[in-house]
Amino acid sequence: MKAAFVFNPRDVRIIEVPDPSIEKPDEVIIRVEACGVCPFDVRIYEGLFLPYTPCPIGHEISGRVVEVGDEVRSLRVGDKVAVDAIWRCNSCYYCRRGADNLCENRKGPLPNGFAEYFKMPERYMHKLPDSISFEEAALCEPLACCINAIEKIYDLQFGDAVLIIGSGPIGLMF
C-alpha cells in the first residue's frame, strides 16, 4: 500500500509499505477514506517535532472496516468508523479512571492516517451511521477536543460569553 511519511523537515514522501495484517484478536483494519491535517502534523512536517524518521503523519482518521480479528464484537466488515488513533497504556492512574486522554505512558508508533489502510485495536474504533460523511467523521477527534474543553469549564451556561483564540478547525468548531 502507499503511505505518506516525513523523512526530514518539509520532506514528505509517499512510499510503498506492507499492508497491515491482523496479528492480535482484537485488531481491526480499515480502508482510510479521509484524514484531517492537524497542527501536530504540520509541526512534524516543519521539523518542530520529528521524533524519528521516516515519521508517519495523520491521526484524524475515518474509514470503512475491511477486516476484523476473531475477538472483535462491535464491528463488522463494511462498517463506517472514526478512529481514536493515539495508543494508551490502559493501566496508569488516568487510564484506570477513564481519563485515558491524559495517559502517563502513551506508547506505540505514531499513527499513519495518510495511508491506504490503518490498523488499531477495536476499542479505538467508533462505529458511525452511514448518514455521516467520511469527511465529517474525520472531524470527530478535533470535536472531541472541543467537548473535553467545554466540560472543563464547570460553570459554563448558555448565554455566557467566552473567548476563543484561534481560527483552526478546533477554534471554528466552538
Coordinates of C-alpha atoms in Angstrom, one line a residue:
M1 CA 0.0 0.0 0.0
K2 CA 1.0 3.6 -0.3
A3 CA 1.6 5.8 2.8
A4 CA 3.0 9.3 3.5
F5 CA 5.9 9.8 5.8
V6 CA 8.1 12.8 6.8
F7 CA 11.7 12.0 6.1
N8 CA 13.2 15.4 7.0
P9 CA 11.7 18.8 7.7
R10 CA 9.5 19.7 4.7
D11 CA 10.3 16.4 3.0
V12 CA 7.1 14.3 2.7
R13 CA 7.3 11.2 0.6
I14 CA 4.6 8.7 -0.5
I15 CA 6.2 5.3 -0.3
E16 CA 5.2 1.7 -0.7
V17 CA 4.8 -0.2 2.6
P18 CA 3.4 -3.6 3.6
D19 CA -0.4 -3.8 4.0
P20 CA -1.3 -4.2 7.7
S21 CA -2.4 -7.6 8.8
I22 CA -4.4 -8.9 11.8
E23 CA -1.8 -10.0 14.4
K24 CA -4.0 -9.9 17.6
P25 CA -7.6 -11.0 18.0
D26 CA -8.9 -7.5 19.0
E27 CA -7.5 -5.7 15.9
V28 CA -9.4 -4.0 13.1
I29 CA -8.2 -2.9 9.7
I30 CA -9.9 -0.1 7.9
R31 CA -9.5 1.4 4.4
V32 CA -8.8 5.0 5.1
E33 CA -11.4 7.3 3.4
A34 CA -10.5 10.6 5.0
C35 CA -7.8 12.1 7.3
G36 CA -7.6 15.6 8.6
V37 CA -4.5 17.7 8.8
C38 CA -3.8 18.7 12.3
P39 CA -1.4 21.4 13.6
F40 CA 0.5 18.4 15.1
D41 CA 1.0 17.0 11.6
V42 CA 2.2 20.5 10.5
R43 CA 4.8 20.6 13.4
I44 CA 6.1 17.2 12.3
Y45 CA 6.3 18.4 8.6
E46 CA 8.1 21.5 9.6
G47 CA 10.6 19.6 11.8
L48 CA 9.5 21.2 15.1
F49 CA 8.6 17.7 16.4
L50 CA 10.2 14.9 14.4
P51 CA 10.8 12.1 16.9
Y52 CA 12.2 9.6 14.3
T53 CA 12.3 9.3 10.5
P54 CA 10.6 8.3 8.5
C55 CA 7.8 9.6 10.6
P56 CA 4.1 8.8 9.9
I57 CA 1.5 11.5 10.0
G58 CA -2.3 11.8 10.3
H59 CA -4.4 10.9 13.3
E60 CA -7.8 12.4 12.4
I61 CA -8.9 9.2 10.6
S62 CA -12.2 7.8 9.2
G63 CA -12.7 4.8 7.1
R64 CA -14.5 1.6 6.4
V65 CA -13.8 -1.7 8.1
V66 CA -12.2 -4.3 5.8
E67 CA -11.0 -7.0 8.3
V68 CA -11.6 -7.8 12.0
G69 CA -9.8 -10.1 14.5
D70 CA -11.5 -13.1 16.0
E71 CA -12.4 -11.4 19.2
V72 CA -13.9 -8.2 17.7
R73 CA -17.6 -8.0 18.6
S74 CA -18.8 -4.4 18.0
L75 CA -17.7 -4.0 14.4
R76 CA -18.2 -5.9 11.1
V77 CA -16.6 -5.6 7.7
G78 CA -18.2 -2.7 5.9
D79 CA -18.9 -0.6 9.0
K80 CA -18.0 3.1 8.8
V81 CA -15.7 4.2 11.7
A82 CA -13.9 7.2 13.2
V83 CA -10.6 6.3 14.8
D84 CA -9.1 7.4 18.1
A85 CA -5.6 6.9 16.8
I86 CA -3.4 7.5 19.9
W87 CA -2.3 4.5 21.8
R88 CA -2.8 4.4 25.6
C89 CA -1.4 2.0 28.2
N90 CA -4.8 1.3 29.8
S91 CA -3.1 0.7 33.2
C92 CA -1.8 4.0 34.6
Y93 CA -3.7 6.2 37.1
Y94 CA -5.6 8.2 34.4
C95 CA -6.4 5.2 32.1
R96 CA -7.9 3.3 35.0
R97 CA -10.2 6.2 35.8
G98 CA -11.4 6.7 32.2
A99 CA -9.3 9.7 31.5
D100 CA -7.0 7.9 29.0
N101 CA -6.5 11.2 27.1
L102 CA -4.1 12.0 30.0
C103 CA -2.3 8.7 29.8
E104 CA 1.1 8.9 31.5
N105 CA 2.6 6.1 29.3
R106 CA 1.4 6.8 25.8
K107 CA 3.1 4.2 23.7
G108 CA 3.3 2.7 20.3
P109 CA 4.1 4.3 16.9
L110 CA 2.6 7.5 15.8
P111 CA -0.5 6.8 13.7
N112 CA -0.4 7.0 9.9
G113 CA -3.8 8.1 8.6
F114 CA -2.2 9.2 5.4
A115 CA -2.1 5.6 4.2
E116 CA -4.4 3.4 2.3
Y117 CA -5.1 1.1 5.3
F118 CA -4.9 1.5 9.0
K119 CA -4.9 -0.9 11.9
M120 CA -5.8 -0.4 15.6
P121 CA -7.5 -2.4 18.4
E122 CA -11.2 -2.4 18.4
R123 CA -11.5 -0.1 21.5
Y124 CA -10.1 2.8 19.4
M125 CA -12.6 2.4 16.6
H126 CA -16.0 4.0 16.8
K127 CA -18.9 2.9 14.6
L128 CA -20.8 5.6 12.8
P129 CA -24.0 5.8 10.9
D130 CA -23.8 6.0 7.2
S131 CA -25.5 9.4 7.3
I132 CA -22.2 10.9 8.5
S133 CA -19.7 11.5 5.6
F134 CA -16.1 10.3 5.9
E135 CA -15.0 14.0 5.9
E136 CA -17.3 14.8 8.8
A137 CA -16.2 11.6 10.6
A138 CA -12.5 12.7 10.3
L139 CA -13.5 15.7 12.4
C140 CA -14.6 13.5 15.4
E141 CA -11.2 13.8 17.0
P142 CA -11.0 17.6 17.0
L143 CA -14.6 17.8 18.0
A144 CA -13.8 15.5 21.0
C145 CA -11.1 18.1 21.9
C146 CA -13.8 20.8 21.9
I147 CA -16.2 18.8 24.0
N148 CA -13.4 18.0 26.5
A149 CA -12.5 21.7 26.8
I150 CA -16.2 22.7 27.3
E151 CA -16.6 20.0 30.0
K152 CA -13.6 21.5 31.9
I153 CA -15.4 24.8 32.2
Y154 CA -17.7 23.6 35.0
D155 CA -20.0 26.7 35.4
L156 CA -20.5 27.4 31.7
Q157 CA -24.1 28.2 31.0
F158 CA -26.0 29.0 27.8
G159 CA -25.6 32.7 27.1
D160 CA -22.3 33.0 28.9
A161 CA -19.6 35.0 27.0
V162 CA -16.4 33.0 26.2
L163 CA -13.2 33.9 24.3
I164 CA -12.0 31.6 21.7
I165 CA -8.5 32.2 20.4
G166 CA -7.5 30.6 17.1
S167 CA -9.2 30.0 13.8
G168 CA -8.1 26.4 13.1
P169 CA -10.6 23.6 13.0
I170 CA -11.0 23.3 16.7
G171 CA -11.5 27.1 17.2
L172 CA -14.1 27.1 14.4
M173 CA -16.0 24.2 16.0
F174 CA -16.5 26.2 19.2

